[in-house]
JSON list of C-alpha atoms in Angstrom, two decimals:
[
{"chain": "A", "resi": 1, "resn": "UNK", "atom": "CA", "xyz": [105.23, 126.77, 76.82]},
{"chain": "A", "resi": 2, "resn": "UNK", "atom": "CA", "xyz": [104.21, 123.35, 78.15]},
{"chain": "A", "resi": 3, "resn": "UNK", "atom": "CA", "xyz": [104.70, 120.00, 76.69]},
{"chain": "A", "resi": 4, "resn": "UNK", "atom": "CA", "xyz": [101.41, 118.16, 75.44]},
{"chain": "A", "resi": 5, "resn": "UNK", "atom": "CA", "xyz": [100.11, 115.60, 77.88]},
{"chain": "A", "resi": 6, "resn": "UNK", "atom": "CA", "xyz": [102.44, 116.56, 80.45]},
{"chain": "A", "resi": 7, "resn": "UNK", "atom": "CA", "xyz": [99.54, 119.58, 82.26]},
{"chain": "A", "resi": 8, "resn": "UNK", "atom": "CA", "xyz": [96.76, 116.63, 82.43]},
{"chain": "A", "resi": 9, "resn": "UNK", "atom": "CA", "xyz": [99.24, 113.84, 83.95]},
{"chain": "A", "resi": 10, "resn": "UNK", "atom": "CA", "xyz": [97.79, 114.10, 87.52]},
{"chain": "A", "resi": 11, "resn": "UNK", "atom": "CA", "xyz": [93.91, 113.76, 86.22]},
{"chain": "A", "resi": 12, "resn": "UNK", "atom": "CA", "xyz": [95.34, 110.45, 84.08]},
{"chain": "A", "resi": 13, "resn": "UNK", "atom": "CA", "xyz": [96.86, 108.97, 87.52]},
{"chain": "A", "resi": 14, "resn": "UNK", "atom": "CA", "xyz": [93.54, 109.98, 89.60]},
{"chain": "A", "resi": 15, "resn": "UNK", "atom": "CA", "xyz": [91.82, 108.15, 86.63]},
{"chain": "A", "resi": 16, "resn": "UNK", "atom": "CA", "xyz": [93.94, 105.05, 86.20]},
{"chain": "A", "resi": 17, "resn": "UNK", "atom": "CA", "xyz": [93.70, 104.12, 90.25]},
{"chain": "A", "resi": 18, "resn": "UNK", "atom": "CA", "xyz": [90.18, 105.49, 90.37]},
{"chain": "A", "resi": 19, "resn": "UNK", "atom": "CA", "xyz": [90.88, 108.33, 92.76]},
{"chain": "A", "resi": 20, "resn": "UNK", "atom": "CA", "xyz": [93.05, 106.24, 94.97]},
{"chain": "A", "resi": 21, "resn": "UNK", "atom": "CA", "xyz": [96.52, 107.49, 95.94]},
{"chain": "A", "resi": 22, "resn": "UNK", "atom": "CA", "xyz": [98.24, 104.59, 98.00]},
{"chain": "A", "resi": 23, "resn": "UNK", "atom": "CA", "xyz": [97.96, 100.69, 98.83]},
{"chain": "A", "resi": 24, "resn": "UNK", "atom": "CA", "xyz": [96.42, 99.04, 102.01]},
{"chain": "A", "resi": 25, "resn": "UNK", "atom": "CA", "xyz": [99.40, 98.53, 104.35]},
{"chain": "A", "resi": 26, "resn": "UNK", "atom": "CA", "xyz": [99.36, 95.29, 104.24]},
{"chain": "A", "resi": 27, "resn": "UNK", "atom": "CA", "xyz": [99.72, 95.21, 99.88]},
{"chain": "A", "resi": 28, "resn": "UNK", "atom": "CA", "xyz": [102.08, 92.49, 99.47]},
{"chain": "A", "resi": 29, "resn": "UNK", "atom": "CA", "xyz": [104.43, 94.65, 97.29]},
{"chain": "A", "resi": 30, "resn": "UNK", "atom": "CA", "xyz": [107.61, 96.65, 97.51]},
{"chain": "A", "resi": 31, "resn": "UNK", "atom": "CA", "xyz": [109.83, 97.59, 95.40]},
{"chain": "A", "resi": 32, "resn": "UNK", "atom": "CA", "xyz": [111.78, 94.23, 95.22]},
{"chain": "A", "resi": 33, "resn": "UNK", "atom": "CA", "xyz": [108.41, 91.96, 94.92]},
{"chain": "A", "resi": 34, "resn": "UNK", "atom": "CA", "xyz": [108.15, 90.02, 92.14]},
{"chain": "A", "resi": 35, "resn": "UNK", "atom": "CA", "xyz": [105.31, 89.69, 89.87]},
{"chain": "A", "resi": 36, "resn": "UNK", "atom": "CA", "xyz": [103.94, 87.02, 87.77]},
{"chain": "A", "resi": 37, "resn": "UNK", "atom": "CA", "xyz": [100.99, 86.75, 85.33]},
{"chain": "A", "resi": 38, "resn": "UNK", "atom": "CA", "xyz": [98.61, 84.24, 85.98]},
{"chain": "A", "resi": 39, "resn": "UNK", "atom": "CA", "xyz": [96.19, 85.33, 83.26]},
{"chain": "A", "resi": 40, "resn": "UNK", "atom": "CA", "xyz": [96.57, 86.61, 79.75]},
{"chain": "A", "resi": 41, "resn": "UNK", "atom": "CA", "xyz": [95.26, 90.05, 78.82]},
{"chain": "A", "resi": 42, "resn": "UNK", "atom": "CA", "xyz": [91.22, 90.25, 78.69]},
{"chain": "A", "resi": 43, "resn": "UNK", "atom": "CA", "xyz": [89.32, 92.32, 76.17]},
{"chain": "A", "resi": 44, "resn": "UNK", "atom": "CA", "xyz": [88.06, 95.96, 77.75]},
{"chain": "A", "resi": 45, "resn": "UNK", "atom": "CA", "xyz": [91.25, 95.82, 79.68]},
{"chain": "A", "resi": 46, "resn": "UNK", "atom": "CA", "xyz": [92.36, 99.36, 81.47]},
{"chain": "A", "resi": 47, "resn": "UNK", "atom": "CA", "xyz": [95.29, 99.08, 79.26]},
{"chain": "A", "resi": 48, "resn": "UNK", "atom": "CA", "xyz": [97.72, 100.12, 81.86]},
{"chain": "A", "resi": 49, "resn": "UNK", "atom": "CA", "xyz": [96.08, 96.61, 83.66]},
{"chain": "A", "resi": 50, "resn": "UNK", "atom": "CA", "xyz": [96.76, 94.54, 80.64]},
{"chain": "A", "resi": 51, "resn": "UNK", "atom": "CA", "xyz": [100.41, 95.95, 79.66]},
{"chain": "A", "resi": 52, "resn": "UNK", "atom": "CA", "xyz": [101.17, 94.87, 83.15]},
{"chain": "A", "resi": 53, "resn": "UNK", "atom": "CA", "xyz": [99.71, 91.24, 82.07]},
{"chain": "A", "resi": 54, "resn": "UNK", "atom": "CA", "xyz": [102.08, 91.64, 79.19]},
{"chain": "A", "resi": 55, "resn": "UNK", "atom": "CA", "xyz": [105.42, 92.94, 81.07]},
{"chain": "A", "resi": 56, "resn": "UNK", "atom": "CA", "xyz": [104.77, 89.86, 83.79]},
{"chain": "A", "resi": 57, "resn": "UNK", "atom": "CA", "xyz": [105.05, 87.17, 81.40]},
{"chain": "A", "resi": 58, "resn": "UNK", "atom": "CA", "xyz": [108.26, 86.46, 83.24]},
{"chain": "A", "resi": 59, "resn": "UNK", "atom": "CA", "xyz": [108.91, 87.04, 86.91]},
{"chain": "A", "resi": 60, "resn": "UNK", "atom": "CA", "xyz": [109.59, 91.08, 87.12]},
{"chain": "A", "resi": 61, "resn": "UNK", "atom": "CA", "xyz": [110.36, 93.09, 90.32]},
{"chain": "A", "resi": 62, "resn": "UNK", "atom": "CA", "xyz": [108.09, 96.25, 90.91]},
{"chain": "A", "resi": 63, "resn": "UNK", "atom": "CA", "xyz": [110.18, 98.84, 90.11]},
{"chain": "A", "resi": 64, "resn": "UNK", "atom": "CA", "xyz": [111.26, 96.90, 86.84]},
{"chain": "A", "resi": 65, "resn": "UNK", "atom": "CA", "xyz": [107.57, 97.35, 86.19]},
{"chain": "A", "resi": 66, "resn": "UNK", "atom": "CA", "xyz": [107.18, 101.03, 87.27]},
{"chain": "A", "resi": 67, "resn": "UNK", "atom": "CA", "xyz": [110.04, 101.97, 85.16]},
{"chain": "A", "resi": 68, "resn": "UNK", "atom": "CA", "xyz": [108.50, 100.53, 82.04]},
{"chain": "A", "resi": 69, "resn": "UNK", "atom": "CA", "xyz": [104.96, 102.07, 82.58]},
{"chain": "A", "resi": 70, "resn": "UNK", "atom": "CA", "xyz": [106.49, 104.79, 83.07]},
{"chain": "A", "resi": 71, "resn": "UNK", "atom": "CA", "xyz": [104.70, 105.68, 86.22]},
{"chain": "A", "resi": 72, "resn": "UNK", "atom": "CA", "xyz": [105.44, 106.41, 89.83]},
{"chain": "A", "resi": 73, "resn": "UNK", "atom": "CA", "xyz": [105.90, 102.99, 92.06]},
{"chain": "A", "resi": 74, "resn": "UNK", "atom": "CA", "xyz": [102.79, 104.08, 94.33]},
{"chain": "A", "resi": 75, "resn": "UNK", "atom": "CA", "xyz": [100.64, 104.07, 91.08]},
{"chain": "A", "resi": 76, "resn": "UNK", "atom": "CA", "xyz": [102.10, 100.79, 89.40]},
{"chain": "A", "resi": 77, "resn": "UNK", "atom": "CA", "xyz": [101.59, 99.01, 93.41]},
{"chain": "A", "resi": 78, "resn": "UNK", "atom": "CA", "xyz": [97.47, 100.53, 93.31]},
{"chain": "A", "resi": 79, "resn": "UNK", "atom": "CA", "xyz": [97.47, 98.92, 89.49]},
{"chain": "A", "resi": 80, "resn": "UNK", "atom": "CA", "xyz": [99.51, 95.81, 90.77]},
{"chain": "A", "resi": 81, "resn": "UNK", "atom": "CA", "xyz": [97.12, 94.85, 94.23]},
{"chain": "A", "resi": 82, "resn": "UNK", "atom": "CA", "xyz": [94.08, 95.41, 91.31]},
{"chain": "A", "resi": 83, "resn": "UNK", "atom": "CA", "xyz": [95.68, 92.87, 89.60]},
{"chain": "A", "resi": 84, "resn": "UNK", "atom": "CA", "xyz": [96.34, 90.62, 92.42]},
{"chain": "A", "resi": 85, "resn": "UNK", "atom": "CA", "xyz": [93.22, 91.04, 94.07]},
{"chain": "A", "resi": 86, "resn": "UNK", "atom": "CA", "xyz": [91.42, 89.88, 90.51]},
{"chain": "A", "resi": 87, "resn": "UNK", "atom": "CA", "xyz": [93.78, 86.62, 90.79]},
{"chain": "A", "resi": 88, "resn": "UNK", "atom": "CA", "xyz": [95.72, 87.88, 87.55]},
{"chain": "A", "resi": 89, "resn": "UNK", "atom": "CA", "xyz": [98.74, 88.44, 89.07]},
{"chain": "A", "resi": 90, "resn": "UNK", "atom": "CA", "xyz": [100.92, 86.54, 91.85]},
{"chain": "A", "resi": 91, "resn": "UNK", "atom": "CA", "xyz": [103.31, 88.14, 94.10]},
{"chain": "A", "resi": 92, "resn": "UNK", "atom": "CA", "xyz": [106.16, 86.76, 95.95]},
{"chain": "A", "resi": 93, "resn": "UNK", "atom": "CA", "xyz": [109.53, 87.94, 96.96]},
{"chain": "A", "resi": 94, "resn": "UNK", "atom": "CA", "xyz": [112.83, 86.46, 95.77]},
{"chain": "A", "resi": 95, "resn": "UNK", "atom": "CA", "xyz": [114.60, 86.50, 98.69]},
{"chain": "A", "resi": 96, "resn": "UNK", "atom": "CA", "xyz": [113.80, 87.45, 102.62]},
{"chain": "A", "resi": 97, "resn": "UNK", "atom": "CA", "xyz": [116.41, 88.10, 104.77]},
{"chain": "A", "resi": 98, "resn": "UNK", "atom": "CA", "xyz": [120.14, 87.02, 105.29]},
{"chain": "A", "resi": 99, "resn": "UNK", "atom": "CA", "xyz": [120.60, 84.10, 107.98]},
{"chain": "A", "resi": 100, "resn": "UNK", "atom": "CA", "xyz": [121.92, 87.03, 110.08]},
{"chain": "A", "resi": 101, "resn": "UNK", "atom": "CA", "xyz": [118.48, 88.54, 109.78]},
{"chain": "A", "resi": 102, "resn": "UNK", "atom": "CA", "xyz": [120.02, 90.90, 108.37]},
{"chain": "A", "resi": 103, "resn": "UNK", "atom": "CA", "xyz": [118.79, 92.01, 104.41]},
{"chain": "A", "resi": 104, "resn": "UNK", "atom": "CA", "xyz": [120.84, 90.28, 102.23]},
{"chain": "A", "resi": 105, "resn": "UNK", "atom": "CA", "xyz": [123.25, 92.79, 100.75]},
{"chain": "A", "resi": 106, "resn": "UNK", "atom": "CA", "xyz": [122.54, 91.36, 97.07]},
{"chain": "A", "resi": 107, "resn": "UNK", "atom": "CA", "xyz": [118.70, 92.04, 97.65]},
{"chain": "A", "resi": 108, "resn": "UNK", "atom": "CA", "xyz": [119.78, 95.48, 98.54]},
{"chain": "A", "resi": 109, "resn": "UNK", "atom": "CA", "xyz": [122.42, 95.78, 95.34]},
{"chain": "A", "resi": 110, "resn": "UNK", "atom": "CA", "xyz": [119.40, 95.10, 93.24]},
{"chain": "A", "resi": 111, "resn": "UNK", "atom": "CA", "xyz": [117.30, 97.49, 94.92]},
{"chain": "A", "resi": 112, "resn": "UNK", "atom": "CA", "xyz": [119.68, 99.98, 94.09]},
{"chain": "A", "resi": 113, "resn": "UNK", "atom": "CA", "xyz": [120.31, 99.44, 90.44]},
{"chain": "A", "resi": 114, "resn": "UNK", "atom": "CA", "xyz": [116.67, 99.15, 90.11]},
{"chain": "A", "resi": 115, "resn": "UNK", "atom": "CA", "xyz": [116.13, 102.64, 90.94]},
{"chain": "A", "resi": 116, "resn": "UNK", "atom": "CA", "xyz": [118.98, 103.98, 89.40]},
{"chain": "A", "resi": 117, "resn": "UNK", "atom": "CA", "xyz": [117.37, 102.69, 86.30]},
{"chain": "A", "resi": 118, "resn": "UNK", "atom": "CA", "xyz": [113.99, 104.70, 87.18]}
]
């Protein structure tokens, strides 16, 4: 016996990124990118779209976001570079490398818990 919802999850993915299954290669987010809203939610939202406007309030990492959608980090990124591409969201990373050039092994700590947590 199958769970309600759970046999028509792929349709709702194909129909929340409109058919589209991964980012341009150069989408300026990975898991560790962090997201800020530069626009309050707008009325007629996708309301995946605007709970992202919500959760962004304050700076969040991708996978922080993915985790609380509830939705695989390929789909939040499509939702995200929507977002982004509209002007509603801004991207930036919180830290690049080590001086070493190395990643910093904090960055990568964090990476870690994050998907732990997913």
């Amino acid at each position: 016996m199958s769970r309600p919802g759970r046999d028509d999850a792929p349709d709702r993915l194909y129909t929340v990124t409109g058919g589209r299954s991964r980012t341009a290669p150069d989408s300026p987010f990975d898991l560790v990118t962090l997201v800020m809203a530069e626009s309050a939610p707008a009325p007629g939202m996708q309301s995946e779209h605007a709970r992202i406007l919500r959760i962004t309030e304050h700076p969040t990492a991708v996978v922080e976001i993915a985790a609380e959608l509830r939705l695989p980090v390929s789909i939040t990124k499509i939702l995200l570079t929507d977002l982004h591409d509209q002007g509603r969201v801004s991207a930036r990373h919180p830290r690049t490398a080590a001086p070493s050039g190395r990643p910093d092994p904090d960055l990568l700590e964090q990476v870690l818990v994050g998907l732990r947590n997913l």
